[in-house]
Coordinates of C-alpha atoms in Angstrom, one line a residue:
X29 CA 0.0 0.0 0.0
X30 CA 1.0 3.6 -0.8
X31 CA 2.5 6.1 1.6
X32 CA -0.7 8.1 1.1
X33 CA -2.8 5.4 2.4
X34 CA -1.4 4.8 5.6
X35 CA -1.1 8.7 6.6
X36 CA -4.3 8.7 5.9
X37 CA -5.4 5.4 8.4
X38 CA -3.5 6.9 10.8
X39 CA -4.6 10.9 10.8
X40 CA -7.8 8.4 11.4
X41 CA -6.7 7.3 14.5
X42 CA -4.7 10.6 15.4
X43 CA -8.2 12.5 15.0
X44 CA -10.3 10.0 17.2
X45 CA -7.1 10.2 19.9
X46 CA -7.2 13.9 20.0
X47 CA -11.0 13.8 21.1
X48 CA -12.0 15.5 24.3
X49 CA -13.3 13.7 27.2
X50 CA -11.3 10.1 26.2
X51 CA -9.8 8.2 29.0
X52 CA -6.4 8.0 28.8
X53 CA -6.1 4.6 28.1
X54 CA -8.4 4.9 24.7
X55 CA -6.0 7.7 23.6
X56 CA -3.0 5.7 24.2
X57 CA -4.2 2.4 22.2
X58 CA -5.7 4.7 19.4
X59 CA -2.0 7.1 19.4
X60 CA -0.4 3.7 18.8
X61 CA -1.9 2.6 15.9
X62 CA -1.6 5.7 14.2
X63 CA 2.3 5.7 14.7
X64 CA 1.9 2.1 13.4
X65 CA 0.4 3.4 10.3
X66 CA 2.6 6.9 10.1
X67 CA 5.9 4.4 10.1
X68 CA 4.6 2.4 7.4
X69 CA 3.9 5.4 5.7
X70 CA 7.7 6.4 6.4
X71 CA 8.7 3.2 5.1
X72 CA 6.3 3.3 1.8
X73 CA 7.7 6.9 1.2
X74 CA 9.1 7.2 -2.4
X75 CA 9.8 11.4 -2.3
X76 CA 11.1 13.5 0.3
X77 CA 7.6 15.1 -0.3
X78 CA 6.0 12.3 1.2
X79 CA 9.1 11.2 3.6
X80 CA 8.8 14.8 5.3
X81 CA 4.8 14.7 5.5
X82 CA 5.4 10.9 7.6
X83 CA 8.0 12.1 9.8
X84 CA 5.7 15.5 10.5
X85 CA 2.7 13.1 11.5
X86 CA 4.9 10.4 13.9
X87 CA 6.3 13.5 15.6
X88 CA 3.0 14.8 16.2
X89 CA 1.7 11.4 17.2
X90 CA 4.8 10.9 19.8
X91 CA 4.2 14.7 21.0
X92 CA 0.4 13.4 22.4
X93 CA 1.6 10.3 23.6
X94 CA 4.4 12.0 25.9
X95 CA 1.6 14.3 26.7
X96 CA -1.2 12.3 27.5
X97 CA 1.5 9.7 29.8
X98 CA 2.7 13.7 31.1
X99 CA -1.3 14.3 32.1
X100 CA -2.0 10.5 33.8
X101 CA 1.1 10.9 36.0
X102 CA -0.1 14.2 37.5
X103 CA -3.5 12.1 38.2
X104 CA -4.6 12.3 41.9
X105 CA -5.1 8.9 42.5
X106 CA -2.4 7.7 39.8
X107 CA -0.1 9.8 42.0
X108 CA -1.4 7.3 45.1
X109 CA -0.9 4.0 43.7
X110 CA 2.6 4.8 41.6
X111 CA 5.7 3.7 43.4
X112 CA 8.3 5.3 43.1
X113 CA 9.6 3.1 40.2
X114 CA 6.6 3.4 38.5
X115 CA 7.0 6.7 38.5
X116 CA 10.4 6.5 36.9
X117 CA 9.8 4.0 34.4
X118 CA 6.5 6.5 33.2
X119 CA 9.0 9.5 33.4
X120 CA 11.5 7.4 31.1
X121 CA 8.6 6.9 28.6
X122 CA 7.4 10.6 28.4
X123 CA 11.5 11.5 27.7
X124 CA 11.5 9.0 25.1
X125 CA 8.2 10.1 23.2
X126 CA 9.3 14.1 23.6
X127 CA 12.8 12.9 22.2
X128 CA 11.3 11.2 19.2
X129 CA 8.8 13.7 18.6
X130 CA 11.5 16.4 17.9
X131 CA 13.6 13.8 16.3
X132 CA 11.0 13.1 13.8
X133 CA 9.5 17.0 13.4
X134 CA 13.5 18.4 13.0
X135 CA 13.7 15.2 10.4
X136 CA 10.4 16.2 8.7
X137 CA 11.7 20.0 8.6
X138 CA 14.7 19.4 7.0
X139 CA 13.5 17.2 4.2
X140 CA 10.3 19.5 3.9
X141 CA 12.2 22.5 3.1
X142 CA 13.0 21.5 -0.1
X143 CA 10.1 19.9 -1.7
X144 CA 7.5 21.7 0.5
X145 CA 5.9 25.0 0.2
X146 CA 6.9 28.1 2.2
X147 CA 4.2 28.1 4.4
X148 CA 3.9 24.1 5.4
X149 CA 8.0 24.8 6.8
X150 CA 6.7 28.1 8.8
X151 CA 4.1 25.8 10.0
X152 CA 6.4 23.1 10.9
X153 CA 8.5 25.4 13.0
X154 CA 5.4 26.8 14.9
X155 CA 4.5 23.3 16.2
X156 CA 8.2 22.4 16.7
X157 CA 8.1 25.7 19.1
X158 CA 4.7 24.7 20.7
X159 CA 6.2 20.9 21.2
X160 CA 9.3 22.8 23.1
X161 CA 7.9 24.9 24.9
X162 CA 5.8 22.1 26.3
X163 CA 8.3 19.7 27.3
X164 CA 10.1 22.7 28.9
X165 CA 7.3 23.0 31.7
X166 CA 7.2 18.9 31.8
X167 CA 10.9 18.7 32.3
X168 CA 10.2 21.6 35.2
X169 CA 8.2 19.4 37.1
X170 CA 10.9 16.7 37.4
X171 CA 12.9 16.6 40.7
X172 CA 16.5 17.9 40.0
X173 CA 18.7 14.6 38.7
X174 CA 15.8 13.3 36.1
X175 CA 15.4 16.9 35.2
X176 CA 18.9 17.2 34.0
X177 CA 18.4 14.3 32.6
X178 CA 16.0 15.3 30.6
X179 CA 17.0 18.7 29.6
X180 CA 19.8 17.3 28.5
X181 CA 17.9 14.9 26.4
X182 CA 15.9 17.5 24.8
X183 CA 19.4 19.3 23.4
X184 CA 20.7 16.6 22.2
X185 CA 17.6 17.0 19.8
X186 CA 17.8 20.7 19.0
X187 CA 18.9 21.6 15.1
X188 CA 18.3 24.5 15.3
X189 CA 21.3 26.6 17.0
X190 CA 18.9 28.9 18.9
X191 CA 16.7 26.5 20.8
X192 CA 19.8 24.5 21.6
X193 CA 21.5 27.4 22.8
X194 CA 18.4 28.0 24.8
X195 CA 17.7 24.9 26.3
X196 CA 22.3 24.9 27.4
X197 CA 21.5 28.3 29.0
X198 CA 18.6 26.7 30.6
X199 CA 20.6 23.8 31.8
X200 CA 23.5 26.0 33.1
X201 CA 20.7 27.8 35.2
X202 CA 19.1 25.3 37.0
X203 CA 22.5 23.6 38.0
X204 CA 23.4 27.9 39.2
X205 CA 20.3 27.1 41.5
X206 CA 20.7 23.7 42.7
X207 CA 24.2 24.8 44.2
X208 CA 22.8 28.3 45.4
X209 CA 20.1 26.2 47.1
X210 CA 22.7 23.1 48.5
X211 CA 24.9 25.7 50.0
X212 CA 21.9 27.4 52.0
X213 CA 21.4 23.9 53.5
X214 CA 25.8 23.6 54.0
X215 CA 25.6 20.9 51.4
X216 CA 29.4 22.0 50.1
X217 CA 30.0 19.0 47.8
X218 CA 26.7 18.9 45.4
X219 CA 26.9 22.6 45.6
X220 CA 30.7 22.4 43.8
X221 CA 29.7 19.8 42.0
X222 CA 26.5 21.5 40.6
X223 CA 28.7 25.1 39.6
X224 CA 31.7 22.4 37.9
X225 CA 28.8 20.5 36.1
X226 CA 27.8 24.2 34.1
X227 CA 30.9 24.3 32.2
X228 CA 29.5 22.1 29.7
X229 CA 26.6 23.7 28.9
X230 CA 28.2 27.3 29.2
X231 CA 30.9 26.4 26.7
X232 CA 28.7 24.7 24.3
X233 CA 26.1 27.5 24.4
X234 CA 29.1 30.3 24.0
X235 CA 29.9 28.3 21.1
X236 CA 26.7 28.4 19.3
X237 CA 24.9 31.6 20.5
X238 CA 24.7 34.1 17.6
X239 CA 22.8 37.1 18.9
X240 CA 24.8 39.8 21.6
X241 CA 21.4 38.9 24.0
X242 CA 22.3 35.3 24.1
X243 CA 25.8 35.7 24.9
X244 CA 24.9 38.6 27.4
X245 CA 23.1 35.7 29.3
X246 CA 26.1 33.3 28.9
X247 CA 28.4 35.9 30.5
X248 CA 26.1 36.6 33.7
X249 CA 26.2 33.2 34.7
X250 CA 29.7 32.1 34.0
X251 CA 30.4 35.0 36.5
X252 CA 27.8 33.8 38.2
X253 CA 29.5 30.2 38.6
X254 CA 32.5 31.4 39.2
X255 CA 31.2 33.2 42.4
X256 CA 29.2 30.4 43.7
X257 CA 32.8 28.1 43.0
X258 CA 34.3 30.7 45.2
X259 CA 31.3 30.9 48.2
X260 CA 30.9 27.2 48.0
X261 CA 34.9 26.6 48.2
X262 CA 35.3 29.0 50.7
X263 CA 32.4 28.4 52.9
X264 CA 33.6 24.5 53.0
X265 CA 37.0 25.6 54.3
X266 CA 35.8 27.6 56.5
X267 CA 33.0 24.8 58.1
X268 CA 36.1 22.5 58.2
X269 CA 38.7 24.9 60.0
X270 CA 35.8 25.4 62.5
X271 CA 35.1 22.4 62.9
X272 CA 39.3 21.4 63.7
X273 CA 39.3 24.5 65.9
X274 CA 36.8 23.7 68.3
X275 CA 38.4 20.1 68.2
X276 CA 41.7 21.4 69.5
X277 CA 40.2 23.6 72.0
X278 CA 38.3 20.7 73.7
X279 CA 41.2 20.1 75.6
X280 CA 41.9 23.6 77.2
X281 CA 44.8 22.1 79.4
X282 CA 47.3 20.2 76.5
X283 CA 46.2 22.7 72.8
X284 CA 47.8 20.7 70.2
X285 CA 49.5 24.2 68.8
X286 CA 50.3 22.3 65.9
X287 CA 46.9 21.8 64.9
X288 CA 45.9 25.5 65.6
X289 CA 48.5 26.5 63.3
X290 CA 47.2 24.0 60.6
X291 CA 44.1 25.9 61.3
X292 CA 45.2 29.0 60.8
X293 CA 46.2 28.0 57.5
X294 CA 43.0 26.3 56.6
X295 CA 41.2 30.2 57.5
X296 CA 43.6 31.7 55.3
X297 CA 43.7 29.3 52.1
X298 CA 39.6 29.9 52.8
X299 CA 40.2 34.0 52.5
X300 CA 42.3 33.7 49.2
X301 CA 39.1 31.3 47.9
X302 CA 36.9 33.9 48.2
X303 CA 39.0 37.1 47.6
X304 CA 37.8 39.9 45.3
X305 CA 34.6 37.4 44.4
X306 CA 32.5 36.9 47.9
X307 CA 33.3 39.8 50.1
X308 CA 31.6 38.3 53.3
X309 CA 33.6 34.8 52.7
X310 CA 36.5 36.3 52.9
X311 CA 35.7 39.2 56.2
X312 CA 34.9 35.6 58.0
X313 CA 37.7 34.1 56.9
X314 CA 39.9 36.9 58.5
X315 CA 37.9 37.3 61.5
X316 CA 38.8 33.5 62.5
X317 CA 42.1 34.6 61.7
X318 CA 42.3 37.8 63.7
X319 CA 40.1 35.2 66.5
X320 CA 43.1 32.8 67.2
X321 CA 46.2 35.8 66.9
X322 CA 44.2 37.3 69.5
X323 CA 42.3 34.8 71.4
X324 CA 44.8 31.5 71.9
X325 CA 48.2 32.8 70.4
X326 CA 47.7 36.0 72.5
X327 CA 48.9 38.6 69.1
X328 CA 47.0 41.4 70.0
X329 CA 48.4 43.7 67.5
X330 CA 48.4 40.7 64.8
X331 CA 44.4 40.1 65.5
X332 CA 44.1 43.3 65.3
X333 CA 45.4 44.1 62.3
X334 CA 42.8 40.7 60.6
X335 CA 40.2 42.5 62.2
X336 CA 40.7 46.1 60.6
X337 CA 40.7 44.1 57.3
X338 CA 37.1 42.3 58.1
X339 CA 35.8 46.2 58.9
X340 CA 37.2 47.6 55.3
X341 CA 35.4 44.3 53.5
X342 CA 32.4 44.7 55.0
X343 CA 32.4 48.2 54.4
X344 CA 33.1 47.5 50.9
X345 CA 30.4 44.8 50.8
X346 CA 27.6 47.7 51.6
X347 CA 24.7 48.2 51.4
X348 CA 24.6 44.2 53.2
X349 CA 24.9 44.9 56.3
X350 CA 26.5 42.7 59.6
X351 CA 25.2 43.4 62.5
X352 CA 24.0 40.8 64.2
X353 CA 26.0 38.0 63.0
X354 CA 28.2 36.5 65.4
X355 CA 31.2 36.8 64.0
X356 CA 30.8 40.9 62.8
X357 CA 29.6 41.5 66.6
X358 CA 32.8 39.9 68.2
X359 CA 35.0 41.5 65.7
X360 CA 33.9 44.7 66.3
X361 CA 34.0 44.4 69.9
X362 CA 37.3 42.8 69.9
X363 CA 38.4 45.5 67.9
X364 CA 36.7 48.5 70.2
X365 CA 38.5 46.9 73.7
X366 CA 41.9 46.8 71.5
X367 CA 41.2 50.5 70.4
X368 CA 40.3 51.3 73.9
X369 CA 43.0 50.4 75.4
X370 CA 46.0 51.4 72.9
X371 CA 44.2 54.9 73.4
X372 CA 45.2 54.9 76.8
X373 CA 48.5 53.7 76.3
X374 CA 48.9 56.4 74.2
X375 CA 47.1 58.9 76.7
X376 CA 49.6 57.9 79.5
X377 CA 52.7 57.9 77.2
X378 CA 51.7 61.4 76.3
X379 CA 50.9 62.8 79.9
X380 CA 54.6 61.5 80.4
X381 CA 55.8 63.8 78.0
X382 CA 53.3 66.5 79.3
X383 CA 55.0 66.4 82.6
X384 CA 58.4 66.1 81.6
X385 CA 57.9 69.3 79.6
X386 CA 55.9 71.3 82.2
X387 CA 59.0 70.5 84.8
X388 CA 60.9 71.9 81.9
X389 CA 59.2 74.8 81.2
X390 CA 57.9 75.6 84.7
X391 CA 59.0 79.3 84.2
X392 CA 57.5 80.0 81.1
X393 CA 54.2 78.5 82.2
X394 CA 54.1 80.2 85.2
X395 CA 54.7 83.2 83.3
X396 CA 52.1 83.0 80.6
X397 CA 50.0 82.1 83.6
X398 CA 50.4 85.3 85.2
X399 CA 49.8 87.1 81.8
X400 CA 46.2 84.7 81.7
X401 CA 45.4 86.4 85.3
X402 CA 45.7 89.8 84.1
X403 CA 43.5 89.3 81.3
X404 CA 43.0 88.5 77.8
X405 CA 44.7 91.7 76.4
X406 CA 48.1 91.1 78.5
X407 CA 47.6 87.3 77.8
X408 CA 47.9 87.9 73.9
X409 CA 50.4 90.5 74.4
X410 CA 53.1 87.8 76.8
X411 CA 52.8 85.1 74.5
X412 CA 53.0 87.2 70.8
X413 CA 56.0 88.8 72.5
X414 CA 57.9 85.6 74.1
X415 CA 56.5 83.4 72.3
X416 CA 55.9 84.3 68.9
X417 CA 53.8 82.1 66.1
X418 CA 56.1 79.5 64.2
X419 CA 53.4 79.8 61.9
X420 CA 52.9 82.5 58.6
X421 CA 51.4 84.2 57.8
X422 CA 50.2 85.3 61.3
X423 CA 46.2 85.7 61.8
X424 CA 46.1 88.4 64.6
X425 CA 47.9 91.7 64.0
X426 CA 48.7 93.0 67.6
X427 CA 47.9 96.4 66.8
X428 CA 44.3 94.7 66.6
X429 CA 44.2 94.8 70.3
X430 CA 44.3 98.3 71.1
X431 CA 40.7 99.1 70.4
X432 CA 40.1 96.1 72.3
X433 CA 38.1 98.0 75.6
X434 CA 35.9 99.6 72.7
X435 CA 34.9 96.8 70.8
X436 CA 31.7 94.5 71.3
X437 CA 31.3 90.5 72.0
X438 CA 31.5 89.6 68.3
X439 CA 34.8 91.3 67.5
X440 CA 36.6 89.9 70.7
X441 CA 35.3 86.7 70.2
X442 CA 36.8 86.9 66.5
X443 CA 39.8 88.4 67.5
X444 CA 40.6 85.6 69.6
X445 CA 39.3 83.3 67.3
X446 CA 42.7 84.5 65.2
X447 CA 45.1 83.8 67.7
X448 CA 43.7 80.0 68.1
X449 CA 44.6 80.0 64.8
X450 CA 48.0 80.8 65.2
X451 CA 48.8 78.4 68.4
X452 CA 46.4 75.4 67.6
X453 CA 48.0 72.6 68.0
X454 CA 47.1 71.2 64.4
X455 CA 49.5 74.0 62.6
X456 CA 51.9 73.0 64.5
X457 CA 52.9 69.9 64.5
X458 CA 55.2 68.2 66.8
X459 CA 57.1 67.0 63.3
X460 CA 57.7 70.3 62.0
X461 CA 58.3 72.5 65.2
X462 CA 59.4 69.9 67.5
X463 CA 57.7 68.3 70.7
X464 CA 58.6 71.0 72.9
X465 CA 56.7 73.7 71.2
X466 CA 53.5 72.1 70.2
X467 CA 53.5 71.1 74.0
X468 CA 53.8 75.0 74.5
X469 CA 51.2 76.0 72.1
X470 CA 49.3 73.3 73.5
X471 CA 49.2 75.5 76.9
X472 CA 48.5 78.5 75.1
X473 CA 45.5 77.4 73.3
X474 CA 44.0 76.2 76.3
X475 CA 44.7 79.8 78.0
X476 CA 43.3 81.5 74.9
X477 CA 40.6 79.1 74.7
X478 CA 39.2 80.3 78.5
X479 CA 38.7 83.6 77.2
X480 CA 37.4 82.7 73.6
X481 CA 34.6 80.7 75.7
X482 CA 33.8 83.2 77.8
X483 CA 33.0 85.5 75.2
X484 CA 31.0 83.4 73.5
X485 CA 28.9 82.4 76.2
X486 CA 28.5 86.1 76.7
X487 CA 27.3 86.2 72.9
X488 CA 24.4 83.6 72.9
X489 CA 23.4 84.1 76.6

């Protein structure tokens, strides 16, 4: 019998399947024997005219028959008495009737586009876009490995360059979220595992995308990948460093030093994972650094210095924000005692020098104290005359303070103001003038300063 004939028997039997309100058995037996027919059709074919309109109907036919299995399994009560097995061996089926079914329509396609008309190929490539976009939301439903699986599957039956690329993109996406979603629940190795298993699809869909949007995509998530490699690496060395830490801290009485130091390591090799890539990775990284210099190795300074490097990451990490996390709260506490109390050092180290130089220069404070007593005129006066401004050019001109009895609030205040200028500490420095003087000017501010308040107290009372 002809080619003709049995497309025709079978677009019987396709018809009658296609009816609403069938069970799903009766469109099963009746899908079956039109594929029967449509491959002896395939077989009888004598033209690529008839070979492409066989090859269009069995993928049409296999496209129902992965659907209608697709529809049973989401059944209520098929969903009840499936075992898991069943289940499988159902999912297997559907994979293998979607597979076919672009198998046979990309077939049909090619040989159609040379002994078909125009519109029968734009045709074809409409249904070969409805049968896609179909098995795209099946294969969604599949838990992650048979989903793979079966995305997979369906590119392996893309010819055309931009559904393949598509459906690689597609793949490379859902392995980006099965690691982002393994690491949440501190699954390290099928979250590594996940990001190494995108290079396949990434490469192969950088190969064959044509269009800047495509390869837009591609970029984002091989940075994306390489960011999760780097938070997934890093937050694995870290749980295992924490992990040997606590272990050799059990045992408060005999610390196997050795085995901090490996730990130590194990922080930093952690940092270097995540540096430049995950910002927070690598301030917790450092922070467990800065911990044991500071903590059990007793390196203040050391830990200190881990712990100024976790405050310029996570400043650099903003607008994400810390607080509250364990590890940001100790730092910055850590790092506030240590601040505290090199502050004092430094407080006492410089009320040493203080007194040293007041013993020294008991005269000339005692004499710029007398100068203070007699007022803010003969203050101004002693000290422009002993101990002249280092600095130039000079704010106050002493000739200023003869009309000082005449003038109001304001112009005292500024007046004084001036000469603040020319003893405050800040212009001049101890490196430029010496320790001795900025000591001295020190004294002097604080003397001009009395009477600078005073007037301004008397300006906004």
């Amino acid at each position: 019998m002809s080619s003709e004939h049995h497309r025709k028997e079978g677009n019987k039997l396709y018809l009658r399947a296609i009816e609403d309100g069938l069970s799903p058995f009766l469109v099963k037996d009746r899908l079956a024997g039109a594929l029967r027919n449509y491959y002896q059709a395939k077989t009888s074919s004598f033209s690529k005219t008839e070979l492409s309109s066989s090859l269009k109907n069995i993928g049409k036919a296999h496209y129902q028959m992965a659907k209608v299995k697709s529809k049973e399994l989401g059944l209520p009560h098929v969903q009840k008495i499936f075992s898991e097995k069943e289940r499988i061996k159902v999912e297997e089926e559907i994979r293998y009737h979607a597979k076919e079914s672009l198998n046979e329509l990309f077939a049909s396609l090619k040989y159609g586009r040379s002994s078909q008309s125009e519109a029968w190929c734009n045709k074809m490539l409409s249904d070969i876009g409805n049968v896609f976009s179909d098995l795209v939301e099946f294969v969604g439903s599949l838990n992650f490995d048979r989903r793979i699986a079966a995305m997979f599957v369906l590119a392996e039956c893309m010819v055309l360059k931009e559904l393949k690329t598509l459906v690689l993109v597609q793949i490379a996406t859902v392995l980006h979220q099965h690691s982002v979603s393994s690491l949440e629940l501190q699954d390290f190795r099928t979250s590594i595992r996940a990001v190494y298993e995108m290079n396949y699809p990434l490469e192969e869909a950088a190969r064959l995308a044509d269009y800047e949007e495509m390869k837009a995509d591609v970029r984002v998530l091989q940075a994306d990948a390489l960011y999760q490699l780097a938070s997934a690496e890093s937050m694995q060395a870290i749980a295992v460093a924490k992990n040997q830490l606590d272990t050799s801290l059990q045992d408060q009485e005999f610390l196997n030093m050795n085995m901090v130091y490996d730990t130590l390591d194990m922080f930093k090799d952690a940092a270097l994972k995540a540096r430049e890539i995950n910002l927070e990775q690598e301030a917790i990284a450092c922070y467990y650094q800065g911990h044991i210099f500071e903590k059990i190795l007793k390196l203040k300074q050391k830990g200190k210095t881990f712990y100024l490097q976790v405050i310029q990451l996570t400043e650099a990490a903003k607008p994400k924000l810390f607080n509250g996390q364990n590890w940001y709260d100790d730092c910055t506490a850590s790092l506030k005692v240590m601040q505290d109390e090199a502050r004092e050092r430094d407080d006492k180290e410089q009320e040493k020098i203080r007194q040293k130089f007041r013993k020294e220069m008991e005269k000339e404070i005692n004499e710029i104290t007398a100068a203070k007593t007699a007022g803010a005129v003969q203050l101004l006066k002693h000290v422009y005359s002993k101990h002249p401004p280092k600095v130039t050019p000079l704010k106050l001109d002493l000739k200023e303070l003869e009309t000082w009895d005449s003038l109001d609030t304001k112009n005292k205040k500024r007046l004084l103001l001036k000469a603040l200028t020319d003893y405050h500490p800040d212009r001049n420095s101890k490196d430029e003038y010496g320790e001795k003087w900025h000591f001295l000017v020190g004294e002097i501010s604080k003397m001009i300063s009395h009477f600078h308040d005073y007037e301004k107290n008397l300006l906004y009372s």
